[in-house]
Coordinates of C-alpha atoms and ligand atoms in Angstrom, one line a residue:
X1 CA -17.3 -26.2 -11.0
X2 CA -16.1 -29.7 -12.5
X3 CA -12.7 -29.2 -12.0
X4 CA -12.7 -31.6 -14.8
X5 CA -13.2 -28.8 -16.9
X6 CA -12.3 -26.0 -15.3
X7 CA -8.8 -23.8 -17.1
X8 CA -6.6 -24.3 -14.2
X9 CA -3.1 -24.5 -15.2
X10 CA -1.3 -25.2 -11.8
X11 CA 2.4 -25.9 -11.7
X12 CA 4.4 -28.0 -10.2
X13 CA 7.2 -25.8 -10.4
X14 CA 8.0 -22.4 -8.9
X15 CA 8.2 -19.7 -11.3
X16 CA 11.7 -18.7 -11.5
X17 CA 11.2 -15.0 -11.7
X18 CA 8.9 -14.6 -8.3
X19 CA 10.5 -13.5 -5.3
X20 CA 8.1 -13.4 -2.3
X21 CA 5.2 -16.3 -2.1
X22 CA 2.5 -14.3 -3.4
X23 CA 3.3 -13.7 -7.1
X24 CA 5.7 -17.8 -6.6
X25 CA 1.7 -18.8 -5.8
X26 CA -0.4 -17.1 -8.0
X27 CA 1.0 -18.6 -10.5
X28 CA 1.4 -22.2 -9.4
X29 CA -2.4 -22.0 -8.5
X30 CA -3.2 -21.2 -12.1
X31 CA -4.2 -17.6 -10.6
X32 CA -2.7 -15.4 -13.2
X33 CA -0.3 -15.6 -15.9
X34 CA 2.7 -13.0 -17.1
X35 CA 2.2 -11.3 -20.2
X36 CA 4.8 -8.4 -19.9
X37 CA 7.0 -7.2 -17.0
X38 CA 4.7 -6.0 -14.7
X39 CA 1.0 -7.2 -16.2
X40 CA -1.1 -9.9 -15.6
X41 CA -3.9 -11.6 -17.0
X42 CA -6.1 -13.4 -14.4
X43 CA -7.2 -17.2 -15.3
X44 CA -10.4 -18.3 -14.1
X45 CA -9.6 -18.8 -10.4
X46 CA -7.9 -16.4 -10.2
X47 CA -10.6 -13.6 -11.1
X48 CA -13.3 -14.8 -9.2
X49 CA -11.6 -13.6 -6.7
X50 CA -10.3 -10.3 -8.0
X51 CA -14.5 -10.2 -8.8
X52 CA -15.2 -11.2 -4.8
X53 CA -12.7 -8.2 -3.4
X54 CA -14.3 -6.0 -5.5
X55 CA -17.1 -6.5 -4.5
X56 CA -17.1 -6.2 -1.0
X57 CA -15.4 -2.9 -2.2
X58 CA -19.0 -1.6 -4.5
X59 CA -20.9 -2.8 -1.8
X60 CA -19.4 -1.0 1.0
X61 CA -19.0 1.9 -1.2
X62 CA -22.8 2.2 -1.9
X63 CA -23.9 1.8 1.5
X64 CA -21.7 4.9 2.3
X65 CA -23.4 7.1 -0.3
X66 CA -20.6 7.0 -3.0
X67 CA -21.9 5.9 -6.2
X68 CA -20.3 4.5 -9.3
X69 CA -18.7 5.0 -12.3
X70 CA -16.8 4.4 -14.9
X71 CA -14.6 6.6 -16.4
X72 CA -12.1 6.2 -19.5
X73 CA -8.3 4.8 -18.5
X74 CA -7.4 7.4 -21.8
X75 CA -6.2 11.0 -20.8
X76 CA -6.0 14.0 -22.7
X77 CA -3.1 16.2 -21.6
X78 CA -4.5 19.3 -21.6
X79 CA -7.0 18.0 -18.4
X80 CA -3.6 17.5 -17.3
X81 CA -1.5 20.2 -17.9
X82 CA -4.5 22.8 -15.8
X83 CA -3.1 21.2 -12.8
X84 CA 0.5 21.0 -14.1
X85 CA 0.7 17.5 -12.8
X86 CA 1.7 16.9 -17.3
X87 CA 5.4 18.3 -16.3
X88 CA 6.1 16.8 -12.8
X89 CA 3.9 13.2 -12.8
X90 CA 7.6 12.2 -14.1
X91 CA 8.0 8.7 -15.9
X92 CA 4.9 6.8 -14.2
X93 CA 2.8 8.7 -16.4
X94 CA 3.0 6.5 -20.1
X95 CA 2.2 8.7 -22.2
X96 CA 1.5 9.1 -26.3
X97 CA -0.2 10.6 -28.9
X98 CA -3.5 10.0 -31.2
X99 CA -3.0 10.0 -35.0
X100 CA -3.5 14.5 -34.8
X101 CA 0.1 13.8 -33.0
X102 CA -2.3 15.1 -29.7
X103 CA -0.8 14.0 -26.2
X104 CA -2.6 11.6 -23.8
X105 CA -1.6 10.1 -21.4
X106 CA -2.9 6.2 -19.6
X107 CA -4.5 7.1 -16.6
X108 CA -2.3 6.5 -13.3
X109 CA -5.1 8.1 -11.4
X110 CA -8.4 10.0 -12.2
X111 CA -8.1 13.5 -10.2
X112 CA -8.3 15.5 -13.4
X113 CA -10.8 13.3 -14.8
X114 CA -13.5 13.3 -11.9
X115 CA -12.9 16.8 -11.5
X116 CA -13.6 17.7 -15.1
X117 CA -16.6 15.7 -14.5
X118 CA -17.9 17.4 -11.8
X119 CA -17.2 21.1 -12.7
X120 CA -19.6 20.6 -16.0
X121 CA -22.3 19.5 -14.1
X122 CA -22.4 20.9 -10.9
X123 CA -23.4 25.1 -10.1
X124 CA -25.0 24.7 -7.2
X125 CA -24.2 24.1 -3.3
X126 CA -27.9 22.5 -3.3
X127 CA -25.9 19.9 -5.4
X128 CA -23.5 18.7 -3.2
X129 CA -22.3 16.5 -1.9
X130 CA -21.3 14.0 -4.7
X131 CA -19.3 11.1 -4.0
X132 CA -18.4 9.5 -6.9
X133 CA -15.7 5.7 -7.4
X134 CA -15.3 3.2 -10.0
X135 CA -13.4 0.3 -9.8
X136 CA -11.1 0.2 -12.8
X137 CA -7.4 -0.7 -14.3
X138 CA -4.4 1.9 -14.0
X139 CA -1.7 2.2 -16.0
X140 CA 1.5 3.4 -13.6
X141 CA 5.0 2.7 -15.0
X142 CA 6.7 1.7 -12.1
X143 CA 10.5 2.0 -12.0
X144 CA 10.7 -1.3 -10.7
X145 CA 7.6 -3.6 -10.8
X146 CA 7.7 -6.5 -9.0
X147 CA 6.4 -9.1 -6.2
X148 CA 3.6 -10.3 -8.8
X149 CA 0.6 -8.7 -8.4
X150 CA 1.8 -6.4 -5.4
X151 CA 3.3 -3.9 -7.6
X152 CA 2.4 -3.8 -11.0
X153 CA 2.2 -1.9 -14.0
X154 CA -1.4 -2.4 -14.3
X155 CA -3.5 -3.1 -11.7
X156 CA -6.9 -2.6 -10.7
X157 CA -7.7 0.3 -8.4
X158 CA -10.8 1.3 -6.6
X159 CA -10.5 5.3 -7.1
X160 CA -13.4 6.9 -5.3
X161 CA -13.7 11.0 -4.7
X162 CA -16.1 13.2 -2.9
X163 CA -16.8 17.3 -3.8
X164 CA -18.7 19.3 -0.6
X165 CA -19.2 22.5 0.1
X166 CA -17.1 23.1 3.0
X167 CA -13.9 21.9 5.2
X168 CA -16.7 20.7 7.7
X169 CA -18.5 19.1 4.5
X170 CA -15.2 17.4 3.5
X171 CA -14.2 15.9 7.0
X172 CA -17.4 13.8 7.1
X173 CA -17.1 12.7 3.7
X174 CA -13.6 11.6 4.5
X175 CA -14.9 10.2 8.0
X176 CA -17.6 8.3 6.3
X177 CA -15.3 7.2 3.5
X178 CA -12.6 6.1 6.4
X179 CA -15.6 3.7 8.0
X180 CA -16.5 2.4 4.8
X181 CA -13.2 1.0 4.5
X182 CA -12.9 -0.5 7.5
X183 CA -16.3 -2.6 7.0
X184 CA -14.8 -3.5 3.8
X185 CA -11.4 -4.9 5.0
X186 CA -12.9 -6.4 8.0
X187 CA -16.0 -8.2 6.1
X188 CA -12.9 -9.1 3.1
X189 CA -11.5 -10.8 6.4
X190 CA -7.6 -9.5 6.4
X191 CA -5.7 -8.2 9.7
X192 CA -5.0 -5.0 8.7
X193 CA -4.3 -1.8 11.0
X194 CA -5.3 2.3 9.3
X195 CA -2.2 4.0 10.2
X196 CA -0.9 7.8 9.2
X197 CA 0.1 8.3 6.4
X198 CA 2.1 11.3 4.1
X199 CA -0.1 13.7 3.3
X200 CA 3.2 15.6 1.7
X201 CA 3.4 19.4 2.2
X202 CA -0.1 20.1 3.6
X203 CA 0.5 18.6 6.8
X204 CA -1.4 17.7 9.4
X205 CA -3.7 13.8 10.0
X206 CA -5.8 14.2 6.5
X207 CA -4.2 10.9 5.7
X208 CA -4.1 7.3 6.4
X209 CA -3.0 4.1 5.1
X210 CA -5.0 1.1 5.3
X211 CA -2.1 -2.2 5.7
X212 CA -2.5 -5.4 5.9
X213 CA -0.3 -6.8 7.9
X214 CA 2.6 -9.2 7.2
X215 CA 5.9 -9.5 7.3
X216 CA 6.7 -9.7 3.8
X217 CA 4.9 -5.6 3.7
X218 CA 7.3 -3.1 2.2
X219 CA 5.9 -0.7 4.8
X220 CA 6.9 -0.3 8.0
X221 CA 4.6 1.2 10.8
X222 CA 5.1 2.8 13.6
X223 CA 2.9 1.5 16.5
X224 CA 2.4 2.5 19.5
X225 CA 2.9 0.0 22.0
X226 CA 0.1 1.4 24.6
X227 CA -3.4 -0.1 22.8
X228 CA -5.9 2.8 24.5
X229 CA -3.0 5.1 23.0
X230 CA -4.0 3.6 19.6
X231 CA -1.1 5.9 17.2
X232 CA 0.3 4.1 14.5
X233 CA 1.3 5.7 11.5
X234 CA 4.0 4.6 9.1
X235 CA 7.6 5.3 9.2
X236 CA 7.3 7.6 6.2
X237 CA 5.2 9.8 8.7
X238 CA 5.8 9.3 12.1
X239 CA 6.9 11.9 14.3
X240 CA 10.2 12.2 16.7
X241 CA 8.9 13.9 19.9
X242 CA 12.1 14.7 21.8
X243 CA 12.9 14.1 25.5
X244 CA 12.1 17.1 27.5
X245 CA 12.2 20.6 26.0
X246 CA 13.9 21.4 23.1
X247 CA 16.0 24.8 22.9
X248 CA 14.9 26.7 20.3
X249 CA 18.7 27.6 19.9
X250 CA 21.8 24.7 19.5
X251 CA 23.3 25.1 23.0
X252 CA 26.7 27.1 23.0
X253 CA 28.9 26.8 25.8
X254 CA 30.7 29.3 26.4
X255 CA 34.6 29.2 26.0
X256 CA 34.1 25.9 24.3
X257 CA 37.6 25.1 21.6
X258 CA 37.2 26.7 17.8
X259 CA 36.6 23.7 15.0
X260 CA 39.9 22.0 13.7
X261 CA 40.3 20.1 11.4
X262 CA 41.2 15.9 11.7
X263 CA 42.3 13.9 9.1
X264 CA 40.6 11.2 7.8
X265 CA 42.2 9.4 4.9
X266 CA 39.6 7.5 2.7
X267 CA 37.4 7.8 5.4
X268 CA 33.5 8.5 4.0
X269 CA 31.1 6.4 5.9
X270 CA 30.0 7.2 9.7
X271 CA 31.4 4.0 10.4
X272 CA 35.1 4.1 9.2
X273 CA 35.4 8.0 10.5
X274 CA 34.1 6.7 14.1
X275 CA 36.2 4.1 13.8
X276 CA 39.1 5.0 12.2
X277 CA 38.8 8.5 15.4
X278 CA 37.2 6.3 18.1
X279 CA 34.1 8.2 18.1
X280 CA 30.5 7.7 19.3
X281 CA 28.2 7.3 16.2
X282 CA 25.9 9.6 18.3
X283 CA 28.8 13.2 18.4
X284 CA 29.0 13.3 14.2
X285 CA 27.0 14.9 12.0
X286 CA 26.5 13.8 8.5
X287 CA 25.9 15.9 6.6
X288 CA 23.4 14.9 2.7
X289 CA 23.6 17.0 -0.1
X290 CA 20.1 16.9 -2.0
X291 CA 18.7 18.3 -5.1
X292 CA 15.3 20.1 -4.4
X293 CA 13.1 21.2 -7.5
X294 CA 17.0 21.3 -8.8
X295 CA 18.5 23.6 -5.7
X296 CA 21.2 22.1 -3.8
X297 CA 19.8 21.7 -0.2
X298 CA 22.6 20.2 2.8
X299 CA 20.4 18.6 5.0
X300 CA 21.7 17.4 8.5
X301 CA 21.0 14.6 10.5
X302 CA 23.3 12.8 13.7
X303 CA 25.3 9.8 12.5
X304 CA 23.7 6.9 14.2
X305 CA 20.4 8.2 12.6
X306 CA 18.4 8.2 9.4
X307 CA 17.5 10.7 7.3
X308 CA 13.6 10.6 6.6
X309 CA 13.1 12.3 2.5
X310 CA 9.5 12.3 3.0
X311 CA 10.3 14.8 5.7
X312 CA 12.6 16.4 3.9
X313 CA 10.1 16.9 1.1
X314 CA 7.8 18.4 3.3
X315 CA 10.4 20.9 5.2
X316 CA 11.6 22.3 1.5
X317 CA 7.9 21.6 -0.3
X318 CA 9.5 20.2 -2.9
X319 CA 8.1 18.1 -5.9
X320 CA 11.7 16.8 -7.1
X321 CA 14.6 15.4 -4.3
X322 CA 17.0 12.6 -5.0
X323 CA 20.4 12.9 -3.0
X324 CA 22.8 15.0 -5.5
X325 CA 25.0 12.9 -8.1
X326 CA 28.6 13.2 -7.5
X327 CA 29.5 15.9 -9.7
X328 CA 27.2 18.8 -7.6
X329 CA 28.5 17.3 -4.9
X330 CA 32.1 18.0 -5.5
X331 CA 31.2 21.8 -7.4
X332 CA 30.1 22.4 -4.0
X333 CA 32.0 20.9 -1.5
X334 CA 35.3 21.1 -3.0
X335 CA 35.8 17.5 -2.5
X336 CA 34.5 14.0 -3.3
X337 CA 31.4 11.9 -1.5
X338 CA 32.1 11.5 2.0
X339 CA 33.4 14.8 3.4
X340 CA 30.5 17.5 3.1
X341 CA 29.8 19.2 6.6
X342 CA 27.8 22.9 7.3
X343 CA 30.9 25.2 8.2
X344 CA 31.5 27.4 5.2
X345 CA 29.3 25.8 3.4
X346 CA 28.3 28.3 0.8
X347 CA 25.5 27.6 -2.3
X348 CA 23.4 25.2 -0.6
X349 CA 20.2 26.0 2.0
X350 CA 21.2 24.0 4.9
X351 CA 18.4 22.6 7.6
X352 CA 18.9 20.3 10.5
X353 CA 17.4 17.7 12.6
X354 CA 16.1 19.0 15.6
X355 CA 17.5 16.3 17.7
X356 CA 21.2 18.2 16.9
X357 CA 19.3 21.5 18.6
X358 CA 20.4 18.7 22.0
X359 CA 24.0 18.3 20.5
X360 CA 27.8 19.7 22.2
X361 CA 30.4 19.7 20.1
X362 CA 30.1 17.5 17.4
X363 CA 32.2 16.1 14.2
X364 CA 31.7 17.0 10.9
X365 CA 32.8 16.6 7.6
X366 CA 35.2 19.3 6.5
X367 CA 34.4 20.5 2.4
X368 CA 37.6 18.9 2.0
X369 CA 39.0 15.3 0.4
X370 CA 40.0 13.0 3.4
X371 CA 39.5 16.2 6.3
X372 CA 37.1 16.2 9.1
X373 CA 36.3 18.3 11.3
X374 CA 36.5 18.3 15.3
X375 CA 34.4 20.9 18.0
X376 CA 32.3 21.5 15.8
X377 CA 28.6 23.9 17.4
X378 CA 26.6 23.7 14.7
X379 CA 24.9 27.2 16.6
X380 CA 27.8 28.9 16.4
X381 CA 30.0 27.4 13.2
X382 CA 27.3 27.0 11.3
X383 CA 24.4 28.9 8.8
X384 CA 21.5 26.9 9.3
X385 CA 18.4 27.9 8.1
X386 CA 15.6 25.5 9.9
X387 CA 16.0 22.7 12.9
X388 CA 13.0 20.4 12.3
X389 CA 11.8 17.1 12.9
X390 CA 13.7 15.3 9.8
X391 CA 14.8 12.4 10.6
X392 CA 13.3 8.3 10.8
X393 CA 11.5 7.3 14.3
X394 CA 13.4 4.4 16.1
X395 CA 11.9 1.8 18.1
X396 CA 13.7 3.3 20.7
X397 CA 11.7 6.8 20.7
X398 CA 8.7 7.5 22.7
X399 CA 4.9 7.7 21.2
X400 CA 4.3 11.0 19.9
X401 CA 1.0 11.5 21.5
X402 CA 1.0 9.4 25.0
X403 CA 5.3 9.2 25.2
X404 CA 5.2 5.5 25.9
X405 CA 7.0 2.5 23.5
X406 CA 6.7 2.0 20.1
X407 CA 7.1 -0.8 18.0
X408 CA 8.0 -2.0 14.8
X409 CA 5.5 -4.0 12.3
X410 CA 5.5 -4.5 8.4
X411 CA 2.6 -3.9 6.5
X412 CA 0.9 -4.0 2.5
X413 CA -1.0 -0.7 1.5
X414 CA -4.0 -2.0 0.5
X415 CA -5.6 1.4 0.5
X416 CA -5.6 5.2 1.2
X417 CA -7.8 7.5 1.7
X418 CA -6.6 11.4 1.8
X419 CA -7.9 14.9 2.1
X420 CA -7.5 16.9 -0.7
X421 CA -8.8 20.1 -1.0
X422 CA -9.0 23.0 -2.8
X423 CA -5.8 21.9 -4.7
X424 CA -7.8 20.1 -8.1
X425 CA -10.7 22.3 -8.0
X426 CA -9.1 25.7 -7.9
X427 CA -6.1 24.3 -10.3
X428 CA -9.5 23.2 -12.4
X429 CA -12.1 25.6 -11.7
X430 CA -14.0 23.3 -9.9
X431 CA -16.3 25.8 -8.4
X432 CA -20.1 26.0 -7.3
X433 CA -22.5 29.3 -6.3
X434 CA -23.4 29.0 -2.3
X435 CA -26.4 30.8 -0.5
X436 CA -25.1 33.8 -0.6
X437 CA -24.1 33.2 -5.1
X438 CA -20.5 33.6 -4.2
X439 CA -18.3 31.3 -6.1
X440 CA -16.4 29.3 -4.7
X441 CA -14.6 26.4 -4.9
X442 CA -15.2 23.0 -4.2
X443 CA -13.2 21.2 -1.4
X444 CA -12.4 17.4 -2.1
X445 CA -10.9 13.8 -0.7
X446 CA -10.2 10.7 -2.9
X447 CA -9.8 7.4 -2.2
X448 CA -8.0 4.3 -3.4
X449 CA -8.2 0.7 -2.4
X450 CA -5.3 -1.8 -3.9
X451 CA -8.3 -4.4 -5.6
X452 CA -5.4 -6.5 -7.2
X453 CA -2.9 -5.9 -4.5
X454 CA -5.2 -7.4 -2.0
X455 CA -5.5 -10.5 -3.7
X456 CA -2.2 -10.8 -3.5
X457 CA -2.0 -9.4 0.2
X458 CA -4.2 -12.3 1.1
X459 CA -1.6 -14.5 0.2
X460 CA 1.8 -12.9 2.0
X461 CA -0.7 -13.0 5.1
X462 CA -2.1 -16.4 5.5
X463 CA -0.1 -19.1 3.3
X464 CA 1.5 -22.6 4.5
X465 CA 3.9 -24.9 2.3
X466 CA 0.6 -26.1 0.4
X467 CA -0.5 -22.9 -0.9
X468 CA -2.5 -19.9 0.0
X469 CA -5.2 -19.7 2.7
X470 CA -7.7 -17.4 1.7
X471 CA -10.8 -16.4 4.1
X472 CA -14.1 -17.5 2.5
X473 CA -14.9 -14.7 2.1
X474 CA -12.7 -14.0 -0.9
X475 CA -11.8 -17.4 -1.8
X476 CA -12.5 -18.4 -5.8
X477 CA -14.8 -20.8 -3.9
X478 CA -15.7 -21.9 -0.6
X479 CA -15.3 -25.9 -1.3
X480 CA -13.5 -28.0 -2.6
X481 CA -15.0 -31.1 -3.2
X482 CA -12.9 -34.0 -3.4
X483 CA -14.3 -37.6 -4.7
X484 CA -11.9 -40.3 -4.5
X485 CA -14.2 -42.7 -6.7
X486 CA -11.3 -44.6 -8.5
X487 CA -13.5 -47.3 -10.0
X488 CA -16.0 -47.4 -7.4
X489 CA -19.5 -46.8 -9.2
X490 CA -21.1 -46.3 -5.7
X491 CA -18.6 -42.7 -4.0
X492 CA -18.5 -41.8 -7.6
X493 CA -22.5 -41.4 -7.6
X494 CA -22.4 -39.6 -4.1
X495 CA -19.5 -37.8 -4.8
X496 CA -21.8 -36.3 -8.0
X497 CA -25.1 -36.1 -5.4
X498 CA -22.8 -33.7 -3.1
X499 CA -22.0 -31.8 -5.8
X500 CA -25.6 -31.2 -7.1
X501 CA -26.8 -30.7 -3.5
X502 CA -24.2 -28.0 -2.8
X503 CA -24.6 -26.3 -5.9
X504 CA -28.4 -25.9 -5.8
X505 CA -28.1 -24.5 -1.4
X506 CA -26.2 -22.2 -3.4
X507 CA -22.6 -23.0 -2.6
X508 CA -19.8 -22.2 -4.4
X509 CA -18.0 -25.7 -5.2
X510 CA -15.1 -26.9 -7.1
X511 CA -15.5 -30.8 -7.2
X512 CA -12.8 -32.9 -8.2
X513 CA -14.4 -35.5 -10.6
X514 CA -11.0 -35.9 -12.1
X515 CA -9.8 -39.9 -12.7
X516 CA -6.1 -38.7 -11.0
X517 CA -4.3 -39.8 -7.9
X518 CA -5.9 -38.7 -4.0
X519 CA -2.5 -37.5 -4.2
X520 CA -2.5 -34.9 -7.0
X521 CA -5.9 -33.8 -6.1
X522 CA -5.1 -33.1 -2.6
X523 CA -2.5 -30.8 -3.6
X524 CA -3.8 -29.4 -6.1
X525 CA -6.6 -28.3 -3.8
X526 CA -4.2 -26.8 -0.8
X527 CA -3.1 -24.3 -3.7
X528 CA -5.8 -23.1 -5.0
X529 CA -6.2 -22.4 -1.2
X530 CA -9.8 -23.2 -0.5
X531 CA -10.9 -23.0 2.9
X532 CA -13.2 -26.0 2.8
X533 CA -12.3 -29.3 2.1
X534 CA -14.5 -32.5 2.5
X535 CA -13.2 -35.4 0.7
X536 CA -15.8 -38.8 0.2
X537 CA -14.3 -42.0 0.0
X538 CA -15.1 -45.6 0.0
X539 CA -14.4 -46.3 3.3
X540 CA -16.6 -43.0 4.6
X541 CA -19.5 -43.7 2.6
X542 CA -19.5 -47.5 4.1
X543 CA -20.0 -45.4 7.6
X544 CA -22.3 -43.0 6.0
X545 CA -19.8 -40.4 6.3
X546 CA -17.6 -37.4 4.6
X547 CA -14.7 -36.0 5.7
X548 CA -14.8 -33.0 6.0
X549 CA -11.5 -30.3 6.2
X550 CA -10.7 -27.0 7.5
X551 CA -8.2 -25.9 5.1
X552 CA -6.5 -23.6 7.5
X553 CA -6.5 -25.4 11.0
X554 CA -6.2 -28.5 9.3
X555 CA -8.6 -29.6 11.5
X556 CA -11.1 -32.4 10.2
X557 CA -14.5 -33.7 11.1
X558 CA -16.8 -36.4 9.6
X559 CA -20.6 -34.9 8.5
X560 CA -23.5 -37.4 8.4
X561 CA -24.3 -38.1 5.0
X562 CA -28.0 -38.6 5.7
X563 CA -28.2 -35.1 7.6
X564 CA -26.1 -33.9 5.0
X565 CA -27.2 -30.8 4.9
X566 CA -27.7 -29.4 8.0
X567 CA -23.7 -30.7 9.2
X568 CA -22.6 -29.3 6.3
X569 CA -24.1 -25.7 7.1
X570 CA -22.9 -25.9 10.6
X571 CA -19.4 -26.3 9.2
X572 CA -19.9 -24.0 7.4
X573 CA -20.5 -21.2 10.1
X574 CA -18.3 -22.0 11.9
X575 CA -15.3 -22.0 9.3
X576 CA -16.0 -18.6 8.7
X577 CA -16.3 -18.0 12.2
X578 CA -13.0 -18.7 13.1
X579 CA -12.2 -15.9 10.3
X580 CA -14.1 -13.4 12.0
X581 CA -16.4 -13.2 9.2
X582 CA -20.0 -13.7 9.0
X583 CA -21.8 -16.6 6.5
X584 CA -23.3 -14.9 3.6
Ligands
ATP1 P1 2.4 2.5 -3.1 O1 3.2 3.8 -2.1 O2 2.8 1.3 -2.7 O3 3.4 3.1 -4.3 P2 0.9 5.0 -3.9 O4 0.4 5.6 -2.7 O5 1.6 5.6 -5.0 O6 0.9 3.5 -4.1 P3 -2.2 5.0 -4.5 O7 -2.0 5.8 -5.3 O8 -2.4 5.5 -2.9 O9 -1.0 4.5 -4.2 O10 -2.7 4.0 -5.0 C1 -3.9 3.4 -4.4 C2 -4.0 2.3 -4.3 O11 -3.4 1.4 -5.6 C3 -2.3 1.9 -3.0 O12 -3.0 2.0 -2.0 C4 -2.4 0.6 -3.2 O13 -3.2 -0.5 -3.0 C5 -2.7 0.7 -5.4 N1 -1.2 0.4 -5.6 C6 -1.0 1.8 -5.8 N2 0.5 1.5 -7.0 C7 -0.2 -0.1 -7.5 C8 0.6 -1.3 -7.9 N3 2.2 -0.4 -8.9 N4 0.5 -2.4 -8.5 C9 -0.5 -2.4 -7.5 N5 -1.5 -2.2 -7.0 C10 -1.2 -0.9 -6.4
MG2 MG1 -0.6 5.9 -1.4

């Protein structure tokens, strides 16, 4: 491609609304343009990278035995009513009506549509397993679309679905997809890690997320420091294992003093209460009031801990979970927010973090304005329905597998594999006849990859002050050929020749044939993030050399023009290798 003809509107300035580097650089490099909030057009440069990511994903899906289909993005509400998701999916589901008044939505995911497809065709165990996938535009009316392609409303996803006869088959499908994901992300060339993920109320480790490791990631990952253990989990999911043996009930020392009211005027927060009473936050109990599917729940954690809402939701088996509003807190506790406690609290289920089983006397809210209770023993003074792991793990906690230390890193979720079981097949009656002629529901799995998010994640992981650093596997072009001809015909001719030779060899080259100053050309090449630059000037030509620059390392070498094809091939292989990739 000649840059003089290429539609690549680069910008000198950062777009005002871009908060993260990938968003900034994607817009500046002329890869994407915003249409409206969370909705972007891919320009030629950006689309080339998107298509390369999709091609790698497609190839690994095919190799693993999945078959590509293409489902509609408009979906009838009736299918969603069958699974009950029409009512519970919430506002992310964009709903609308056709001219006959029938309800539809824009697909945020395709479990219903694919299950409907398969139930219509598959009758016998002989037709299973089936594994179908597509690469398609999804729509989710995200509450906070932001960070450009990282969290859009319209985005490109690879979504796949497996159907098996039994658990063992479903587990094999899951493992095959897991391995295909490892291969796909390795070939894309980004540093990533598969981590255990929350799998909802089903529990178990039937869900893994694939995280591109980057400081700017929205997710935190807890990783075991012991390399041979290998435990890694999303913070939402990472389990807390208490040291030693946990008692089955809270310890209640004999003759311990009774609860006593202490005044805490205007002190609501943990810091304020502890500062005022001269208390260690470990000796305070935080009582958080939630509304879970319309019913009030009080959740207790130690004052220095963070309650994990995902764990709480799973414990309660709730679909909808949110902190209660002030009115509910007042009606339940007879006090403003900040003074709730478990003692004498009626009208709400009370659950507590397991760590509180180890606590002695604690301080908690008194369900009265400006007051707390001290000397509270949870086993004696409050009715706790259940103690369970409800808090978020910290770097001071031990690895739940091997007991060694944990460390935290950040990641961007680019893929998710999930064992669904029979949830959708039962709801939608997707069944088959087994060997004995018995009708049984299929066992499903679903597998997503954020294809457009990967384009952004690649930049979040690899960039410098001049622009993105794309791995050669997904860069829009492998090579930026920069001719510094000026008025020099010989240089211009030689640059044309190199462009022809490379193109004929099947190398993707973006040839800067513009009549621009060298500085402008260098800046644009850097901004487009192409991994290899070839720079041809008069001095080099006189010596029979062209300069080759590795964009990421900055390392420059001279390639011989006489032996250009071989010299270039060897250098190109080295650049790919430096990314841990095999050149194609
Ligand atoms: P997140 O937790 O980031 O909201 P999710 O868990 O809702 O994502 P999945 O339903 O697992 O997402 O979708 C599969 C993949 O699609 C995700 O792993 C992610 O890479 C991508 N994805 C999800 N939502 C978005 C979005 N709003 N913009 C871009 N990519 C997305
Ligand atoms: Mg997910």
